[in-house]
Short mmCIF file of C-alpha atoms in Angstrom, two decimals:
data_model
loop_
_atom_site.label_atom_id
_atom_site.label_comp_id
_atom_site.label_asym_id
_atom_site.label_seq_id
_atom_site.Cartn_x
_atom_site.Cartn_y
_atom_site.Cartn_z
CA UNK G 1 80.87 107.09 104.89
CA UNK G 2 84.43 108.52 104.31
CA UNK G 3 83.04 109.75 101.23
CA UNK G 4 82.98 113.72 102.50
CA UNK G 5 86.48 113.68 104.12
CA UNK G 6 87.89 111.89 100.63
CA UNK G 7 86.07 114.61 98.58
CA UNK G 8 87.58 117.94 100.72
CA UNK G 9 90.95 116.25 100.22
CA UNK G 10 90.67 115.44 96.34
CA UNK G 11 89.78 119.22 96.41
CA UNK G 12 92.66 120.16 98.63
CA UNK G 13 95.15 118.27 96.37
CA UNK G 14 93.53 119.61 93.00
CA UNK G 15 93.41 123.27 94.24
CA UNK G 16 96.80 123.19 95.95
CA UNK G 17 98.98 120.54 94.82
CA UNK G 18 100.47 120.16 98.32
CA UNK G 19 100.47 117.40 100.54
CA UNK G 20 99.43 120.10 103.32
CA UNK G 21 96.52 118.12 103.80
CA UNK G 22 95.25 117.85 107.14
CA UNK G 23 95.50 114.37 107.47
CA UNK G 24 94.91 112.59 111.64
CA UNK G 25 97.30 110.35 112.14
CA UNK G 26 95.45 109.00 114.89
CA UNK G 27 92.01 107.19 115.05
CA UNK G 28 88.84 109.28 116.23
CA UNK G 29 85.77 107.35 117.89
CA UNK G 30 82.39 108.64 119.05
CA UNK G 31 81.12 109.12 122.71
CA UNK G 32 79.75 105.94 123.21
CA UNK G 33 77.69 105.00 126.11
CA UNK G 34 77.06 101.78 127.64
CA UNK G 35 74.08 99.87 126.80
CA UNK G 36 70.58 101.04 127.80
CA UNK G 37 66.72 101.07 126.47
CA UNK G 38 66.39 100.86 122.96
CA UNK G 39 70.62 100.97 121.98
CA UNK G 40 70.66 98.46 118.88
CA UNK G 41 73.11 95.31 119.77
CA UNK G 42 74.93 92.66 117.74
CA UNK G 43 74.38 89.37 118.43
CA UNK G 44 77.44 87.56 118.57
CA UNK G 45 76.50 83.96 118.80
CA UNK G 46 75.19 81.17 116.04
CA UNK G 47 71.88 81.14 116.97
CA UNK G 48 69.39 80.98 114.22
CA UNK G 49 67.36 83.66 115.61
CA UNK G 50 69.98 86.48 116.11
CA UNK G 51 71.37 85.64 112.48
CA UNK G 52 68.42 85.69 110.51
CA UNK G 53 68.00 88.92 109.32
CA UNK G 54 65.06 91.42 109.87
CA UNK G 55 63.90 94.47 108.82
CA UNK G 56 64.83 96.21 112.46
CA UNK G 57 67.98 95.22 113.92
CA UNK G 58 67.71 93.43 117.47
CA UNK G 59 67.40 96.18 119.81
CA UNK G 60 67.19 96.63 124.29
CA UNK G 61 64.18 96.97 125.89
CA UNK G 62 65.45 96.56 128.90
CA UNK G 63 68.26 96.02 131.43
CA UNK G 64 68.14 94.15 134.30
CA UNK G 65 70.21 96.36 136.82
CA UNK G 66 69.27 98.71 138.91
CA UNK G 67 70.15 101.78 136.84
CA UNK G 68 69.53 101.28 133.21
CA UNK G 69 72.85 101.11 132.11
CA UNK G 70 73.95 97.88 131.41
CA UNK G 71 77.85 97.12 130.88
CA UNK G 72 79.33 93.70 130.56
CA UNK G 73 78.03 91.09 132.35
CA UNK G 74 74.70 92.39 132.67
CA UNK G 75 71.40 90.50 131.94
CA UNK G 76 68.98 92.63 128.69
CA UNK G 77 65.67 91.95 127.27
CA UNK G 78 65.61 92.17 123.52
CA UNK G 79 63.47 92.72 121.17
CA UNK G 80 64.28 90.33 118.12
CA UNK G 81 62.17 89.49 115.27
CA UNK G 82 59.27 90.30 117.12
CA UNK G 83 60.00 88.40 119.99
CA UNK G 84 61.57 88.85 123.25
CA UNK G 85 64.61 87.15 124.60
CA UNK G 86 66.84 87.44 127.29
CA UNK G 87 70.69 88.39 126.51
CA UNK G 88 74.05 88.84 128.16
CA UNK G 89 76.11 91.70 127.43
CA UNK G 90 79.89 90.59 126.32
CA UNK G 91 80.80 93.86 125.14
CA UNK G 92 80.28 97.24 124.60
CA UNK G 93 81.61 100.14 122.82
CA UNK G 94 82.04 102.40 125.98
CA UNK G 95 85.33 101.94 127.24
CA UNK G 96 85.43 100.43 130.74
CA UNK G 97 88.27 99.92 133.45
CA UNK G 98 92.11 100.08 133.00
CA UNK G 99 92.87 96.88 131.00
CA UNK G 100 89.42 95.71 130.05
CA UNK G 101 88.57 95.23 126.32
CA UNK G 102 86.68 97.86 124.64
CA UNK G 103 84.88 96.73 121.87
CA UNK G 104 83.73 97.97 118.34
CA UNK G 105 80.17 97.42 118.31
CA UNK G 106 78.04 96.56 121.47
CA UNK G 107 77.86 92.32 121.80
CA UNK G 108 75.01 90.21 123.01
CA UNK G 109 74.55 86.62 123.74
CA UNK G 110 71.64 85.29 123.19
CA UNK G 111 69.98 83.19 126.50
CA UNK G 112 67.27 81.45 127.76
CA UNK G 113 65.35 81.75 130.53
CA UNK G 114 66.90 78.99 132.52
CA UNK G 115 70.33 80.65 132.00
CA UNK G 116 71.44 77.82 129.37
CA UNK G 117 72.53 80.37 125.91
CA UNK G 118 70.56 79.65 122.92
CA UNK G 119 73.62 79.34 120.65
CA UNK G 120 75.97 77.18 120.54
CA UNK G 121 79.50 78.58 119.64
CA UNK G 122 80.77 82.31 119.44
CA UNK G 123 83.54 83.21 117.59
CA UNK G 124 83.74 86.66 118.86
CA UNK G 125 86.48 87.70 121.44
CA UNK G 126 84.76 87.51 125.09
CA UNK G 127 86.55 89.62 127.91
CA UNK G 128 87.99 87.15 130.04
CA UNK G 129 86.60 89.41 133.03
CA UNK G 130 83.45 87.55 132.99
CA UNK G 131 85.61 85.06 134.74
CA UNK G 132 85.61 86.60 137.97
CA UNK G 133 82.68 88.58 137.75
CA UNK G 134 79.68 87.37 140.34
CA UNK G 135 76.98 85.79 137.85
CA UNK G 136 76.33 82.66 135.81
CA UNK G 137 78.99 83.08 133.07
CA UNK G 138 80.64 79.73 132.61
CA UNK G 139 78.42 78.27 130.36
CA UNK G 140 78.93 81.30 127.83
CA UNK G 141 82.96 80.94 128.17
CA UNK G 142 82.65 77.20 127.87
CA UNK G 143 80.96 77.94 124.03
CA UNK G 144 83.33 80.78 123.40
CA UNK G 145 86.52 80.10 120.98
CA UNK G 146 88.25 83.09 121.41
CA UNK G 147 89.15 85.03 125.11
CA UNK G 148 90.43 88.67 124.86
CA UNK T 1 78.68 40.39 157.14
CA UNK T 2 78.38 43.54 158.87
CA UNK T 3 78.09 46.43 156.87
CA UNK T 4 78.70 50.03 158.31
CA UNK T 5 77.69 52.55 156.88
CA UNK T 6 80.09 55.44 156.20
CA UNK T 7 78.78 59.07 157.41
CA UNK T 8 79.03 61.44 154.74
CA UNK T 9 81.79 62.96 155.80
CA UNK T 10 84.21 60.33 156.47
CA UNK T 11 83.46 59.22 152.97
CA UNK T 12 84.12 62.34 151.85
CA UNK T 13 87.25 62.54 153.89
CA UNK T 14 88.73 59.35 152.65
CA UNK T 15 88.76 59.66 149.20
CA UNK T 16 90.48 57.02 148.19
CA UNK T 17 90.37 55.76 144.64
CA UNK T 18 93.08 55.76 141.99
CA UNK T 19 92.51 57.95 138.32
CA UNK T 20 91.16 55.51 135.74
CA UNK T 21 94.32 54.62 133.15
CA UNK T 22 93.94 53.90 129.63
CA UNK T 23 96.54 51.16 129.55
CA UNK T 24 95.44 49.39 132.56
CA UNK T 25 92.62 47.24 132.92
CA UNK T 26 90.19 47.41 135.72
CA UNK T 27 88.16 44.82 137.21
CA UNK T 28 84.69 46.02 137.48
CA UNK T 29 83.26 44.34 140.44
CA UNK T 30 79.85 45.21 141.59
CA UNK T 31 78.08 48.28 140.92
CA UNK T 32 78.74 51.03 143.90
CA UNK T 33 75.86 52.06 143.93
CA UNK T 34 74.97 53.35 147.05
CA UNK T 35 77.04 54.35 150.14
CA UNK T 36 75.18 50.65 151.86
CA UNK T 37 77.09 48.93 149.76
CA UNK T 38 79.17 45.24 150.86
CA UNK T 39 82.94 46.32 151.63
CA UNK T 40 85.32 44.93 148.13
CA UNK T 41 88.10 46.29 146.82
CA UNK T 42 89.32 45.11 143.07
CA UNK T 43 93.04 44.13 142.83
CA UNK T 44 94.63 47.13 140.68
CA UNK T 45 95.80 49.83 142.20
CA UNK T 46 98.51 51.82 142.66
CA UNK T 47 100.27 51.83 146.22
CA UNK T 48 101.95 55.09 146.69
CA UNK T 49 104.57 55.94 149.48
CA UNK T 50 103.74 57.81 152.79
CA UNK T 51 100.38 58.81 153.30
CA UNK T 52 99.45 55.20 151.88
CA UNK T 53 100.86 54.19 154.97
CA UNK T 54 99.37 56.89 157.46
CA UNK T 55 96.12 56.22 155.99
CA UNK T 56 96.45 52.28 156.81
CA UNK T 57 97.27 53.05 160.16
CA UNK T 58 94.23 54.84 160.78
CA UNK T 59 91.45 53.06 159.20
CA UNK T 60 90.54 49.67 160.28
CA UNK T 61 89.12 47.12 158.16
CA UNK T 62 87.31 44.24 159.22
CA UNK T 63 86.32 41.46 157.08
CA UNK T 64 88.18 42.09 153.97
CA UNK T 65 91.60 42.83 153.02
CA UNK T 66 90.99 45.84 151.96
CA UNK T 67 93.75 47.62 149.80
CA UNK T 68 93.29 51.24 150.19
CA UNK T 69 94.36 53.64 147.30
CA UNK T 70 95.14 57.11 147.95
CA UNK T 71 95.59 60.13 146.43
CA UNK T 72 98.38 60.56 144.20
CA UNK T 73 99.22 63.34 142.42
CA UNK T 74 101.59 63.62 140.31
CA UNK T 75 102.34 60.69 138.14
CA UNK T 76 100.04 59.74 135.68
CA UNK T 77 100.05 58.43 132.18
CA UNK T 78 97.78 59.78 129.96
CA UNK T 79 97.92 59.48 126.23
CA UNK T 80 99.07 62.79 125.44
CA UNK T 81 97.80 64.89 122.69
CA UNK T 82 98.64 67.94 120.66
CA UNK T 83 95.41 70.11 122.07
CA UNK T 84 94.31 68.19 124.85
CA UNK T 85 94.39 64.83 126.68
CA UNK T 86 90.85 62.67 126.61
CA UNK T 87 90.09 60.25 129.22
CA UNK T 88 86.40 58.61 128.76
CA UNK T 89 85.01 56.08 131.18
CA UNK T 90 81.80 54.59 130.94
CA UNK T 91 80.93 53.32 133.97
CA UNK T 92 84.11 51.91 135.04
CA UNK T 93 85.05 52.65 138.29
CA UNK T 94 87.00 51.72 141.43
CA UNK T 95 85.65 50.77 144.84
CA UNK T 96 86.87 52.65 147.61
CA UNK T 97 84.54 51.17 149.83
CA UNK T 98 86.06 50.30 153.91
CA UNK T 99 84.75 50.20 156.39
CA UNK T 100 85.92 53.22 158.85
CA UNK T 101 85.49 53.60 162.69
CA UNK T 102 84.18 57.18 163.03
CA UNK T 103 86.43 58.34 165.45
CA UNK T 104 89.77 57.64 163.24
CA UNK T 105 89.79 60.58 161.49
CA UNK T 106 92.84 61.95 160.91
CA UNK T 107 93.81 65.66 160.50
CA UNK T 108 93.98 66.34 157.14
CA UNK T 109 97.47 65.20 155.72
CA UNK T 110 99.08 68.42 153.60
CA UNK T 111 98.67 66.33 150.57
CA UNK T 112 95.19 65.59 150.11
CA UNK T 113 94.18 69.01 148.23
CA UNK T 114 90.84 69.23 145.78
CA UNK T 115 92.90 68.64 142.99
CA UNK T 116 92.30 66.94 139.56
CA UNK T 117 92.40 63.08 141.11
CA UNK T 118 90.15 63.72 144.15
CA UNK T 119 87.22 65.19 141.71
CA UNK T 120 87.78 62.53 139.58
CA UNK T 121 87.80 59.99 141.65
CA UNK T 122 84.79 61.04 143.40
CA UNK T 123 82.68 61.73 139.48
CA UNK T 124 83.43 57.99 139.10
CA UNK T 125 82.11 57.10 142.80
CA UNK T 126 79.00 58.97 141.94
CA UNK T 127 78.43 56.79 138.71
CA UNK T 128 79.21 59.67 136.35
CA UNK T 129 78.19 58.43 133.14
CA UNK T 130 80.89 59.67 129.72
CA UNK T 131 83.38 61.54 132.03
CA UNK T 132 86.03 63.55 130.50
CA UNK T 133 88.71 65.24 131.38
CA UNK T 134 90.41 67.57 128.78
CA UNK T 135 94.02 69.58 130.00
CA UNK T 136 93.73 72.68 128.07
CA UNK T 137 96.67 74.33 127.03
CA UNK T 138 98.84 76.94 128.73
CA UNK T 139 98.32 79.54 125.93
CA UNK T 140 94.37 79.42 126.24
CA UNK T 141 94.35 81.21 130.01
CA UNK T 142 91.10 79.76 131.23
CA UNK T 143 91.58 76.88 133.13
CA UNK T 144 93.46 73.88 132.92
CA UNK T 145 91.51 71.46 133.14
CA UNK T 146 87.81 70.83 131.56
CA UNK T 147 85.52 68.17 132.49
CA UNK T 148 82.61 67.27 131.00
CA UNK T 149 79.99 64.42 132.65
CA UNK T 150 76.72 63.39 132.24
CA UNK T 151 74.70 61.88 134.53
CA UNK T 152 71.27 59.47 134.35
CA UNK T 153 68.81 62.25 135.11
CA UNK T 154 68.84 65.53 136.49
CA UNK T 155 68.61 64.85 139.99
CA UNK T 156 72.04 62.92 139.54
CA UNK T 157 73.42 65.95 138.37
CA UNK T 158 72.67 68.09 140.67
CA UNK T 159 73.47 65.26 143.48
CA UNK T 160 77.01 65.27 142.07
CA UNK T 161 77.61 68.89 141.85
CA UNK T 162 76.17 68.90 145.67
CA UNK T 163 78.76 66.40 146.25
CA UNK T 164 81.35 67.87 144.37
CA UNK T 165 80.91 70.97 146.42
CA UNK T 166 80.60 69.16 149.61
CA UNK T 167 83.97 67.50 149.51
CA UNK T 168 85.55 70.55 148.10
CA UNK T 169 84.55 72.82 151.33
CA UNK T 170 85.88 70.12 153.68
CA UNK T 171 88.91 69.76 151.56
CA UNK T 172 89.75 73.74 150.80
CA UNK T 173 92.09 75.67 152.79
CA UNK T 174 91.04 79.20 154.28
CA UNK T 175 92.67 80.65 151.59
CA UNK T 176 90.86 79.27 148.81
CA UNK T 177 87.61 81.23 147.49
CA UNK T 178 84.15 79.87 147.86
CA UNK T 179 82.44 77.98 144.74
CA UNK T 180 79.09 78.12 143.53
CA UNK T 181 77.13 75.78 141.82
CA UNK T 182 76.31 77.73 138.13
CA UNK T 183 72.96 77.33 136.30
CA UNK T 184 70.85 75.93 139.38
CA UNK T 185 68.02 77.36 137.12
CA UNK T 186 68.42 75.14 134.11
CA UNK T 187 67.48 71.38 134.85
CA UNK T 188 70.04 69.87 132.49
CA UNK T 189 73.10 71.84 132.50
CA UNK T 190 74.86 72.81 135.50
CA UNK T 191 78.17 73.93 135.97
CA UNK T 192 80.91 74.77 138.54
CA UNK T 193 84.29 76.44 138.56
CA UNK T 194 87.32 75.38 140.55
CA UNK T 195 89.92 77.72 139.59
CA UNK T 196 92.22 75.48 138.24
CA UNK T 197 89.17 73.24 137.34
CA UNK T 198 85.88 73.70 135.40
CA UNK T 199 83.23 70.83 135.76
CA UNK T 200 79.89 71.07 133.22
CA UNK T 201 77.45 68.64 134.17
CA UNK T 202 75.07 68.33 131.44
CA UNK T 203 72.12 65.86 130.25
CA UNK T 204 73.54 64.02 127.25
CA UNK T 205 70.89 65.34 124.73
CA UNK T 206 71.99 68.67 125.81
CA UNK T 207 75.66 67.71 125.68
CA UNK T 208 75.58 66.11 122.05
CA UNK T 209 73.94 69.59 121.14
CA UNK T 210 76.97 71.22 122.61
CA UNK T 211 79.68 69.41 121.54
CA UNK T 212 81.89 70.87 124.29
CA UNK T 213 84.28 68.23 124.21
CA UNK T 214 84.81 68.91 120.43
CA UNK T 215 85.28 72.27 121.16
CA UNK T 216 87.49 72.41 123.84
CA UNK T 217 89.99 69.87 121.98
CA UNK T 218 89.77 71.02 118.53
CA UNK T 219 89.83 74.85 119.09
CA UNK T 220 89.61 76.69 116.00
CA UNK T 221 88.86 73.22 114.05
CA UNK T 222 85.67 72.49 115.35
CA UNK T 223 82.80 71.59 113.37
CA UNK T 224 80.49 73.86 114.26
CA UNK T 225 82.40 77.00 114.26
CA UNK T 226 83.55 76.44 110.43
CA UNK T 227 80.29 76.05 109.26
CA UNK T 228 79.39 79.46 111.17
CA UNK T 229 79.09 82.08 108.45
CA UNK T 230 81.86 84.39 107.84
CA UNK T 231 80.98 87.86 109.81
CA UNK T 232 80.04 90.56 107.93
CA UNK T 233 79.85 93.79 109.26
CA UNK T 234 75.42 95.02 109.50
CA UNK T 235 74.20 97.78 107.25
CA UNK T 236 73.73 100.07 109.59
CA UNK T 237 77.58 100.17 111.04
CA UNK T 238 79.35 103.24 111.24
CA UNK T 239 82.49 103.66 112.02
CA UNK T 240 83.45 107.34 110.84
CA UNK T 241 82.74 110.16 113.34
CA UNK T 242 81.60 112.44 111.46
CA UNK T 243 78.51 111.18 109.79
CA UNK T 244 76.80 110.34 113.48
CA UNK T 245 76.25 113.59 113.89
#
């Protein structure tokens, strides 16, 4: 991973013996975009069937909006050990609004199809937007232990 | 003995029962179980000052000596606790029953707001079986209070989440925003959020799966989250720019 940046500066610091290294003192991320067909997720809660692990990560087949872009709060379909289950999205690595969390790695909650989530704690950070946003979220805040 | 029965909406309008206490005893007279029911009143309750008063004035009561309770707000001794304060009644419950002319209605007095004691009171009309009320804490910004009841079947619940709702629309001010009943799909777990207030009612094989009460009072304790496996980041996580590309 950091293994080519470490290598160019062992050479810098062999070759020239100065701590001219060009060094960011700041953090760099990706583009990220929200979450769409096929984006592979994380699923956040303790449900036996998004933490038993697979030889293909749980992935989107599709997103229940009316674009395909779905951001937090929005209803997916996964594809999960060979099944198909219905998901909320609690997070996603494409920043949002002014003072919303952005989030490291794009987090789904697993659900049924009566609404009721298929896990049944989260110790994951969930934006505390869901709150207010129009949509069946208390049941996943009532199961979460952490609010960001 | 004549019994009237009470439209829905004066019954809804005079709430009047007093918050179960821990360190009082309460008679349990007969079970209230529907709105037909004989006109009795057990002996405990707690008379509070002025709208006690305005309330007596307007309702008339005919065969019994009815004592009326009314809201109260304020005062209340609970046991307190470090995360959260626990109330549990199993089928205890006050009668509010009177019998009420319909045309006594009063306008609504400034203190009779849906707060904690009129939902309450009105889970523990409706029979609410295992009600609990849990204050969370200021630090935890989601609500401040969280109830959890169960009910006998699913039809109850969703009768007492109609109700619920009910008596919160004639009750709210035009300020207040609308509530919705949550998970009207699912049979067994239903939910609705007051602001200040969040109500789950759940089927109690679904609740013991839950454990929300545990939860909600233990915080980072609970049972279930400890035995949750440490996270570990996947395989296929990168965080450096540079090899994306």
């Amino acid at each position: 991973m950091a293994l080519p940046r470490l290598s160019r500066s062992f050479t810098g610091l062999l070759v020239e013996t100065s701590y001219l290294i060009h060094q960011r003192t700041f953090s760099v991320s990706p583009v990220a975009a929200a979450i769409q067909k096929l984006t592979r997720v994380r699923v956040v809660d303790n449900s036996s069937l998004g933490n038993t692990p697979y030889h293909r990560s749980p992935r989107v087949i599709h997103v229940y909006t009316k674009n395909g872009v779905g951001k937090v709060g929005d209803k997916v379909l996964l594809a999960i050990k060979g099944q198909k289950k219905k998901a909320l999205i609690v997070g996603h690595k494409m920043p949002g609004e002014c003072m919303t969390p952005r989030f490291d790695s794009n987090n789904v909650v697993l659900i049924e199809d009566n609404g009721n989530p298929t896990g049944t704690r989260i110790k994951v950070p969930i934006p505390a937007q869901l709150r207010k946003m129009e949509g069946d979220y208390s049941k996943v805040l009532a199961i979460a232990s952490s609010f960001v | 003995m004549r019994v009237k029965i009470m439209n829905v909406l004066c019954r809804s309008r005079k709430l009047v029962s007093s918050v179960f206490r821990s360190n009082i005893l309460v008679d349990q007279t007969q079970v209230f179980g529907s709105w037909l029911s004989k006109a009795r009143c057990s002996s405990l309750c707690q008379n509070l000052p002025q709208h006690f008063t305005a309330n007596l004035a307007s309702c008339q009561h005919r065969h019994h000596a009815a004592s009326f309770r009314s809201h109260f707000h304020t005062r209340r001794c609970f046991s307190d606790r470090n995360e959260g304060r626990n109330s549990t009644s199993t089928g205890v419950f006050e009668e509010k029953s009177h019998e009420i002319d319909d045309n006594s209605f009063l306008s609504q007095s400034p203190l009779e707001t849906f707060n904690l004691d009129v939902l309450v009171s009105l889970l523990r009309q409706e029979n609410a079986v295992d009600l609990c009320v849990i204050k969370i804490p200021e630090h935890i910004k989601y609500t401040e209070y969280f109830i959890v009841v169960s009910g006998v079947s699913p039809r109850h619940l969703r009768a007492m989440a109609l109700y619920a709702i009910k008596v919160y629309k004639y009750l709210k001010k035009d300020g207040d925003p609308n509530v919705k009943i949550e998970g009207k799909d699912a049979e067994d777990w239903l939910c609705i959020d007051f602001g200040n207030m969040v109500v789950h009612f759940m089927m109690p094989e679904i609740r013991e799966v839950y454990e929300l009460e545990k939860l909600w009072t233990l915080r980072g304790f609970d049972e279930q989250l400890r035995s949750m496996p440490d996270e570990t980041l996947p395989e296929d996580f990168m965080f450096d720019v540079e090899t994306t590309k």
